[in-house]
């Protein structure tokens, strides 16, 4: 059973730490370093803990040598675990499961549910943190339990994985894993899986070729001749399960081992070097010795031994081989480099190690690189050598066995392959032009160049085509990486032209790369800026490669690589490598440029469909904000629409999804709402018509015949519609699947209006209900979309509570309220679109409203004219008296003749002068052209000619005919 402390951490601390990690908080002290590193890789890969897409590859097979080595070990391990509910898994070098053995029916069933079965991939990029994928990514044994898994579906399990390496090449051939339910997990699983992996490696070693065996036997013979002990294959003690410091448990960390491996490869490839000195962490120094070996049948090879020196005390132990010249020792106690020789002869070496460090017992010297190692570097299991007195620090430690005389080109080729591999992984991780250029500089400095610069025209940064640029065209430096700051090159952000004689200008014009191995002799390069570039030469920069960034037949910019001081000048092979690196970066930059262009186009479309400026109305004081999502434009919208009778409609909606389709759909719905508002429909009727429209759009109705692309997935659009009347201070609200609006009252009370629930637009079949309330003057209506209060790190209730707290300051102006809300709820860029609309209500005072009730009597028309004239005189609007008197007379006459009571005449003095006549009939008047012989039918025609707007709106008790005149 798992220890109680671990179980408690898994249930409480780890769950909390995982949630805080996803929210972007620091969790370093709560999570093991290896697990935290894996979480970061998973997040960088874009994994979602609640949603995985596991690749499946049918009919996976392994090579016969690996199967012959692993089958007996897996059979024995499965048998030993027969009484434990634990499954044994073997995956290939890409983390794809090939075999699964053991485990009871319940465990197998639960593993099948999460696709932890043969054929599926368990790599970190696909499945997140787990025993298989993390062991492959970390390239060492790994134990993962419960909530340490990145994916939610894997948290019920515990697993331990270990890589299986080829003992000679060091390359990972497979991953071995033990998996059980979390409550059955135990750290001892690490020891079991590691020992099983070692057994498979030992069986692989038994299948090595005769030549490889002969070289290893020759090394063993030479070691015995020098008084060393040790057999082959070795059987070291396994390292601890989980070292607290992240090292291998014996003092050398993974970085130290990788450095030793790299230096040993260089030593094997160099025919004239015998010794090397390597600085390690903790102030320690390692000495590498290169010496030849010969098998019994005449096979020749080279071995590299390592000795770690960790203190000041020195003593001499002699390692000899027959006919070996002595290598002198420097006064520092470190061997001096051997003189050049035609071949690598055996050597006699006086070595001065200090007091013995802890015995080294590791299986593999360093993680295998991503590319296949060259034949000159075979990496057997590391063997601690003993000088006979129990001091393992005095003897040699076998690091590499390889072929002599291969030369430096093999090592350089391997490094180039590794650099290309890293470039393919690290360049183009985002769709941002500047970041992609920075990634190119980060990959190449200092492994390829000491300084790397990327220059692009501003048009590319904005997503446009670079156009026909030539010598003298302005370029902007968008990325520069260097080994130190004193380069004197143009800084990031500088805008400059390349003169026609420079390598960059020639490269741009011809589309070909240019190599300048000796910059001091390149007068054309110096002509760019003689004063500055003389300082560049004085700083030690001596060699240049410039490569055009070309993608899809277009030159996007220039990449320049510089070397300085100690590194050798660039060569033709370096030119080929630079072209390959820049070619990959150019494709990524062009993709980012095209994305920028499409994003700008979509954003421009969306912004063109959103309101511009503020509507001409006095009912509310309005402020609004729209924030597009980081992923792109979406379908959120808002609107403030003036209505008849000084009323105003407030609208907020959200079309599910992102991109041009969502933006276009949003534009259609916004236009439809405007059209329905022009009909003065009640809120519930308006949403009913909008719901029908969305349903028809989703079914593809109303499209042109030649359009073969139907809409996709706009069902799910939500809408909140509010009408406010400043005369009565009545507010009518209705919604379709939208978040509840908030009302901030003058006393600071914040309420979320409990609107009846209704489905999103487009589903149909359900009526929409309205809520009416009276608002005090100065209240604030807050309408928003769900992106403001809800995201993957915060549920909707938490967002509403936070919004309530922020809104409880009634004295703020709407603009200040918008800023406060966004600062509190969206400190960073939103993951979804956000639309926010804040409206502070005003009331139309009694001194600006006049109304009269009158009976169904034609004599009342004259009295209405008199009342209107007197009121306009009181308002100092005598110049509008004649027109208004005529309009009121026509409207009252029509009401008395064609409708039923009660009748009311009302004048409103707002931004316009509004004349309204209400009656109890639902019959709508219709404007028509009267014929010459008609005695009537010209009243509405006169009203339409004398006023700016007129119309009809319906009420529960009848209708209102209104007309507006502008106030001069």
mmCIF file of N, CA, C and O in Angstrom, residues 327-393:
data_model
loop_
_atom_site.group_PDB
_atom_site.id
_atom_site.type_symbol
_atom_site.label_atom_id
_atom_site.label_comp_id
_atom_site.label_asym_id
_atom_site.label_seq_id
_atom_site.Cartn_x
_atom_site.Cartn_y
_atom_site.Cartn_z
ATOM 1 N N UNK A 327 53.344 10.239 -20.642
ATOM 2 C CA UNK A 327 52.781 11.559 -20.921
ATOM 3 C C UNK A 327 53.125 12.464 -19.762
ATOM 4 O O UNK A 327 52.837 12.132 -18.612
ATOM 5 N N UNK A 328 53.785 13.592 -19.991
ATOM 6 C CA UNK A 328 54.176 14.454 -18.879
ATOM 7 C C UNK A 328 52.985 15.038 -18.166
ATOM 8 O O UNK A 328 51.913 15.177 -18.727
ATOM 9 N N UNK A 329 53.199 15.375 -16.909
ATOM 10 C CA UNK A 329 52.161 15.938 -16.060
ATOM 11 C C UNK A 329 52.508 17.370 -15.745
ATOM 12 O O UNK A 329 53.653 17.691 -15.416
ATOM 13 N N UNK A 330 51.476 18.274 -15.859
ATOM 14 C CA UNK A 330 51.696 19.678 -15.563
ATOM 15 C C UNK A 330 51.843 19.894 -14.058
ATOM 16 O O UNK A 330 51.517 19.044 -13.245
ATOM 17 N N UNK A 331 52.330 21.053 -13.703
ATOM 18 C CA UNK A 331 52.506 21.380 -12.290
ATOM 19 C C UNK A 331 51.186 21.413 -11.552
ATOM 20 O O UNK A 331 51.138 21.259 -10.339
ATOM 21 N N UNK A 332 50.115 21.591 -12.276
ATOM 22 C CA UNK A 332 48.803 21.627 -11.630
ATOM 23 C C UNK A 332 48.312 20.256 -11.251
ATOM 24 O O UNK A 332 47.294 20.121 -10.596
ATOM 25 N N UNK A 333 49.015 19.215 -11.663
ATOM 26 C CA UNK A 333 48.538 17.869 -11.394
ATOM 27 C C UNK A 333 47.713 17.305 -12.500
ATOM 28 O O UNK A 333 47.327 16.145 -12.459
ATOM 29 N N UNK A 334 47.413 18.080 -13.578
ATOM 30 C CA UNK A 334 46.627 17.590 -14.697
ATOM 31 C C UNK A 334 47.557 17.229 -15.834
ATOM 32 O O UNK A 334 48.545 17.930 -16.090
ATOM 33 N N UNK A 335 47.328 16.158 -16.551
ATOM 34 C CA UNK A 335 48.200 15.752 -17.644
ATOM 35 C C UNK A 335 48.216 16.788 -18.751
ATOM 36 O O UNK A 335 47.207 17.392 -19.073
ATOM 37 N N UNK A 336 49.401 16.959 -19.329
ATOM 38 C CA UNK A 336 49.539 17.872 -20.470
ATOM 39 C C UNK A 336 49.105 17.168 -21.735
ATOM 40 O O UNK A 336 49.124 15.952 -21.824
ATOM 41 N N UNK A 337 48.683 17.928 -22.758
ATOM 42 C CA UNK A 337 48.276 17.291 -24.011
ATOM 43 C C UNK A 337 49.429 16.518 -24.632
ATOM 44 O O UNK A 337 50.585 16.927 -24.581
ATOM 45 N N UNK A 338 49.076 15.386 -25.235
ATOM 46 C CA UNK A 338 50.093 14.561 -25.875
ATOM 47 C C UNK A 338 50.551 15.211 -27.156
ATOM 48 O O UNK A 338 49.790 15.882 -27.844
ATOM 49 N N UNK A 339 51.795 15.027 -27.550
ATOM 50 C CA UNK A 339 52.264 15.590 -28.817
ATOM 51 C C UNK A 339 51.636 14.885 -29.988
ATOM 52 O O UNK A 339 51.155 13.767 -29.882
ATOM 53 N N UNK A 340 51.619 15.584 -31.133
ATOM 54 C CA UNK A 340 51.024 15.000 -32.332
ATOM 55 C C UNK A 340 51.785 13.756 -32.722
ATOM 56 O O UNK A 340 53.000 13.674 -32.618
ATOM 57 N N UNK A 341 51.056 12.782 -33.192
ATOM 58 C CA UNK A 341 51.650 11.508 -33.573
ATOM 59 C C UNK A 341 50.895 10.981 -34.755
ATOM 60 O O UNK A 341 49.729 11.285 -34.954
ATOM 61 N N UNK A 342 51.521 10.131 -35.573
ATOM 62 C CA UNK A 342 50.823 9.599 -36.749
ATOM 63 C C UNK A 342 49.683 8.694 -36.388
ATOM 64 O O UNK A 342 48.770 8.513 -37.142
ATOM 65 N N UNK A 343 49.679 8.108 -35.255
ATOM 66 C CA UNK A 343 48.593 7.224 -34.851
ATOM 67 C C UNK A 343 48.378 7.321 -33.373
ATOM 68 O O UNK A 343 49.141 7.945 -32.656
ATOM 69 N N UNK A 344 47.342 6.710 -32.857
ATOM 70 C CA UNK A 344 47.039 6.765 -31.431
ATOM 71 C C UNK A 344 47.691 5.607 -30.683
ATOM 72 O O UNK A 344 47.059 4.577 -30.468
ATOM 73 N N UNK A 345 48.972 5.721 -30.278
ATOM 74 C CA UNK A 345 49.626 4.606 -29.593
ATOM 75 C C UNK A 345 49.134 4.447 -28.174
ATOM 76 O O UNK A 345 48.591 5.373 -27.596
ATOM 77 N N UNK A 346 49.320 3.260 -27.578
ATOM 78 C CA UNK A 346 49.011 3.094 -26.154
ATOM 79 C C UNK A 346 49.854 4.054 -25.341
ATOM 80 O O UNK A 346 50.924 4.495 -25.748
ATOM 81 N N UNK A 347 49.390 4.367 -24.152
ATOM 82 C CA UNK A 347 50.065 5.367 -23.343
ATOM 83 C C UNK A 347 50.248 4.898 -21.920
ATOM 84 O O UNK A 347 49.480 4.103 -21.411
ATOM 85 N N UNK A 348 51.331 5.414 -21.295
ATOM 86 C CA UNK A 348 51.526 5.250 -19.862
ATOM 87 C C UNK A 348 51.234 6.592 -19.229
ATOM 88 O O UNK A 348 51.835 7.595 -19.593
ATOM 89 N N UNK A 349 50.342 6.638 -18.279
ATOM 90 C CA UNK A 349 49.861 7.911 -17.766
ATOM 91 C C UNK A 349 50.003 7.992 -16.270
ATOM 92 O O UNK A 349 49.382 7.221 -15.545
ATOM 93 N N UNK A 350 50.832 8.891 -15.747
ATOM 94 C CA UNK A 350 50.792 9.180 -14.320
ATOM 95 C C UNK A 350 49.587 10.063 -14.026
ATOM 96 O O UNK A 350 49.474 11.154 -14.578
ATOM 97 N N UNK A 351 48.718 9.640 -13.149
ATOM 98 C CA UNK A 351 47.493 10.381 -12.840
ATOM 99 C C UNK A 351 47.506 10.765 -11.373
ATOM 100 O O UNK A 351 47.938 9.990 -10.524
ATOM 101 N N UNK A 352 47.027 11.926 -11.073
ATOM 102 C CA UNK A 352 47.061 12.434 -9.716
ATOM 103 C C UNK A 352 45.656 12.702 -9.213
ATOM 104 O O UNK A 352 45.203 13.831 -9.201
ATOM 105 N N UNK A 353 44.927 11.682 -8.811
ATOM 106 C CA UNK A 353 43.577 11.919 -8.279
ATOM 107 C C UNK A 353 43.620 12.280 -6.806
ATOM 108 O O UNK A 353 44.577 11.976 -6.117
ATOM 109 N N UNK A 354 42.595 12.900 -6.310
ATOM 110 C CA UNK A 354 42.523 13.250 -4.895
ATOM 111 C C UNK A 354 41.946 12.109 -4.095
ATOM 112 O O UNK A 354 41.850 10.986 -4.546
ATOM 113 N N UNK A 355 41.505 12.459 -2.871
ATOM 114 C CA UNK A 355 40.801 11.476 -2.055
ATOM 115 C C UNK A 355 39.611 10.960 -2.838
ATOM 116 O O UNK A 355 38.973 11.698 -3.576
ATOM 117 N N UNK A 356 39.287 9.687 -2.674
ATOM 118 C CA UNK A 356 38.296 9.069 -3.562
ATOM 119 C C UNK A 356 36.921 9.672 -3.401
ATOM 120 O O UNK A 356 36.452 9.860 -2.290
ATOM 121 N N UNK A 357 36.270 9.998 -4.546
ATOM 122 C CA UNK A 357 34.859 10.399 -4.486
ATOM 123 C C UNK A 357 33.987 9.168 -4.345
ATOM 124 O O UNK A 357 34.477 8.046 -4.407
ATOM 125 N N UNK A 358 32.683 9.328 -4.173
ATOM 126 C CA UNK A 358 31.809 8.154 -4.103
ATOM 127 C C UNK A 358 31.930 7.321 -5.371
ATOM 128 O O UNK A 358 32.109 7.844 -6.459
ATOM 129 N N UNK A 359 31.824 5.998 -5.225
ATOM 130 C CA UNK A 359 31.949 5.098 -6.378
ATOM 131 C C UNK A 359 30.878 5.414 -7.401
ATOM 132 O O UNK A 359 29.729 5.630 -7.065
ATOM 133 N N UNK A 360 31.291 5.428 -8.659
ATOM 134 C CA UNK A 360 30.344 5.701 -9.731
ATOM 135 C C UNK A 360 29.722 4.405 -10.193
ATOM 136 O O UNK A 360 30.427 3.471 -10.523
ATOM 137 N N UNK A 361 28.427 4.333 -10.203
ATOM 138 C CA UNK A 361 27.752 3.111 -10.649
ATOM 139 C C UNK A 361 26.500 3.503 -11.400
ATOM 140 O O UNK A 361 25.418 3.532 -10.850
ATOM 141 N N UNK A 362 26.670 3.845 -12.651
ATOM 142 C CA UNK A 362 25.523 4.189 -13.476
ATOM 143 C C UNK A 362 25.512 3.318 -14.708
ATOM 144 O O UNK A 362 26.559 2.901 -15.193
ATOM 145 N N UNK A 363 24.352 3.026 -15.185
ATOM 146 C CA UNK A 363 24.232 2.115 -16.326
ATOM 147 C C UNK A 363 24.590 2.777 -17.643
ATOM 148 O O UNK A 363 25.200 2.179 -18.483
ATOM 149 N N UNK A 364 24.127 4.039 -17.836
ATOM 150 C CA UNK A 364 24.332 4.688 -19.122
ATOM 151 C C UNK A 364 24.943 6.045 -18.884
ATOM 152 O O UNK A 364 24.520 6.772 -17.999
ATOM 153 N N UNK A 365 25.924 6.386 -19.699
ATOM 154 C CA UNK A 365 26.674 7.592 -19.445
ATOM 155 C C UNK A 365 25.839 8.840 -19.689
ATOM 156 O O UNK A 365 25.836 9.762 -18.911
ATOM 157 N N UNK A 366 25.097 8.870 -20.773
ATOM 158 C CA UNK A 366 24.332 10.072 -21.099
ATOM 159 C C UNK A 366 23.154 9.682 -21.954
ATOM 160 O O UNK A 366 23.167 8.665 -22.626
ATOM 161 N N UNK A 367 22.098 10.493 -21.943
ATOM 162 C CA UNK A 367 20.971 10.194 -22.819
ATOM 163 C C UNK A 367 21.392 10.192 -24.275
ATOM 164 O O UNK A 367 22.212 10.995 -24.703
ATOM 165 N N UNK A 368 20.827 9.259 -25.018
ATOM 166 C CA UNK A 368 21.133 9.191 -26.449
ATOM 167 C C UNK A 368 20.595 10.425 -27.140
ATOM 168 O O UNK A 368 19.533 10.910 -26.823
ATOM 169 N N UNK A 369 21.353 10.962 -28.094
ATOM 170 C CA UNK A 369 20.862 12.129 -28.835
ATOM 171 C C UNK A 369 19.733 11.732 -29.754
ATOM 172 O O UNK A 369 19.477 10.552 -29.977
ATOM 173 N N UNK A 370 19.049 12.721 -30.292
ATOM 174 C CA UNK A 370 17.915 12.397 -31.152
ATOM 175 C C UNK A 370 18.295 11.716 -32.444
ATOM 176 O O UNK A 370 17.489 11.063 -33.061
ATOM 177 N N UNK A 371 19.526 11.872 -32.910
ATOM 178 C CA UNK A 371 19.930 11.218 -34.142
ATOM 179 C C UNK A 371 20.746 9.976 -33.841
ATOM 180 O O UNK A 371 21.251 9.784 -32.746
ATOM 181 N N UNK A 372 20.894 9.105 -34.817
ATOM 182 C CA UNK A 372 21.649 7.867 -34.640
ATOM 183 C C UNK A 372 23.125 8.170 -34.507
ATOM 184 O O UNK A 372 23.688 8.921 -35.287
ATOM 185 N N UNK A 373 23.811 7.649 -33.470
ATOM 186 C CA UNK A 373 25.213 7.985 -33.265
ATOM 187 C C UNK A 373 26.081 7.393 -34.366
ATOM 188 O O UNK A 373 25.775 6.357 -34.940
ATOM 189 N N UNK A 374 27.195 8.079 -34.683
ATOM 190 C CA UNK A 374 28.091 7.558 -35.703
ATOM 191 C C UNK A 374 28.833 6.354 -35.204
ATOM 192 O O UNK A 374 28.886 6.073 -34.011
ATOM 193 N N UNK A 375 29.471 5.586 -36.116
ATOM 194 C CA UNK A 375 30.083 4.327 -35.716
ATOM 195 C C UNK A 375 31.303 4.505 -34.847
ATOM 196 O O UNK A 375 31.752 3.539 -34.251
ATOM 197 N N UNK A 376 31.847 5.737 -34.738
ATOM 198 C CA UNK A 376 33.064 5.863 -33.950
ATOM 199 C C UNK A 376 32.766 5.942 -32.462
ATOM 200 O O UNK A 376 33.682 5.969 -31.652
ATOM 201 N N UNK A 377 31.502 6.029 -32.054
ATOM 202 C CA UNK A 377 31.188 6.230 -30.639
ATOM 203 C C UNK A 377 30.222 5.175 -30.163
ATOM 204 O O UNK A 377 29.024 5.327 -30.275
ATOM 205 N N UNK A 378 30.723 4.080 -29.649
ATOM 206 C CA UNK A 378 29.891 3.050 -29.051
ATOM 207 C C UNK A 378 29.949 3.238 -27.548
ATOM 208 O O UNK A 378 31.016 3.366 -26.969
ATOM 209 N N UNK A 379 28.793 3.270 -26.901
ATOM 210 C CA UNK A 379 28.743 3.613 -25.480
ATOM 211 C C UNK A 379 28.305 2.425 -24.664
ATOM 212 O O UNK A 379 27.120 2.178 -24.511
ATOM 213 N N UNK A 380 29.202 1.637 -24.112
ATOM 214 C CA UNK A 380 28.800 0.533 -23.262
ATOM 215 C C UNK A 380 28.404 1.031 -21.890
ATOM 216 O O UNK A 380 28.571 2.206 -21.574
ATOM 217 N N UNK A 381 27.897 0.122 -21.090
ATOM 218 C CA UNK A 381 27.557 0.467 -19.724
ATOM 219 C C UNK A 381 28.803 0.940 -18.993
ATOM 220 O O UNK A 381 29.862 0.367 -19.118
ATOM 221 N N UNK A 382 28.656 2.030 -18.232
ATOM 222 C CA UNK A 382 29.806 2.576 -17.533
ATOM 223 C C UNK A 382 30.303 1.590 -16.485
ATOM 224 O O UNK A 382 29.531 0.991 -15.751
ATOM 225 N N UNK A 383 31.612 1.406 -16.413
ATOM 226 C CA UNK A 383 32.214 0.428 -15.505
ATOM 227 C C UNK A 383 33.141 1.141 -14.549
ATOM 228 O O UNK A 383 34.079 1.807 -14.965
ATOM 229 N N UNK A 384 32.922 1.071 -13.236
ATOM 230 C CA UNK A 384 33.880 1.623 -12.299
ATOM 231 C C UNK A 384 35.103 0.729 -12.227
ATOM 232 O O UNK A 384 34.987 -0.476 -12.043
ATOM 233 N N UNK A 385 36.243 1.312 -12.425
ATOM 234 C CA UNK A 385 37.475 0.537 -12.336
ATOM 235 C C UNK A 385 38.114 0.752 -10.988
ATOM 236 O O UNK A 385 38.016 1.809 -10.390
ATOM 237 N N UNK A 386 38.795 -0.258 -10.473
ATOM 238 C CA UNK A 386 39.382 -0.238 -9.138
ATOM 239 C C UNK A 386 40.865 -0.493 -9.269
ATOM 240 O O UNK A 386 41.310 -1.327 -10.051
ATOM 241 N N UNK A 387 41.661 0.241 -8.509
ATOM 242 C CA UNK A 387 43.095 0.087 -8.609
ATOM 243 C C UNK A 387 43.628 -0.988 -7.676
ATOM 244 O O UNK A 387 44.823 -1.168 -7.528
ATOM 245 N N UNK A 388 42.780 -1.705 -7.037
ATOM 246 C CA UNK A 388 43.221 -2.812 -6.216
ATOM 247 C C UNK A 388 43.199 -2.529 -4.743
ATOM 248 O O UNK A 388 43.245 -3.445 -3.941
ATOM 249 N N UNK A 389 43.117 -1.266 -4.352
ATOM 250 C CA UNK A 389 43.119 -0.974 -2.919
ATOM 251 C C UNK A 389 41.773 -0.470 -2.442
ATOM 252 O O UNK A 389 41.650 0.076 -1.372
ATOM 253 N N UNK A 390 40.780 -0.710 -3.274
ATOM 254 C CA UNK A 390 39.440 -0.290 -2.889
ATOM 255 C C UNK A 390 39.124 1.148 -3.187
ATOM 256 O O UNK A 390 38.067 1.623 -2.879
ATOM 257 N N UNK A 391 40.028 1.856 -3.801
ATOM 258 C CA UNK A 391 39.813 3.271 -4.133
ATOM 259 C C UNK A 391 39.365 3.382 -5.575
ATOM 260 O O UNK A 391 40.142 3.430 -6.489
ATOM 261 N N UNK A 392 38.067 3.437 -5.754
ATOM 262 C CA UNK A 392 37.552 3.492 -7.114
ATOM 263 C C UNK A 392 37.810 4.817 -7.767
ATOM 264 O O UNK A 392 37.742 4.949 -8.969
ATOM 265 N N UNK A 393 38.119 5.827 -6.984
ATOM 266 C CA UNK A 393 38.418 7.107 -7.590
ATOM 267 C C UNK A 393 39.755 7.124 -8.252
ATOM 268 O O UNK A 393 40.061 7.993 -9.032
#
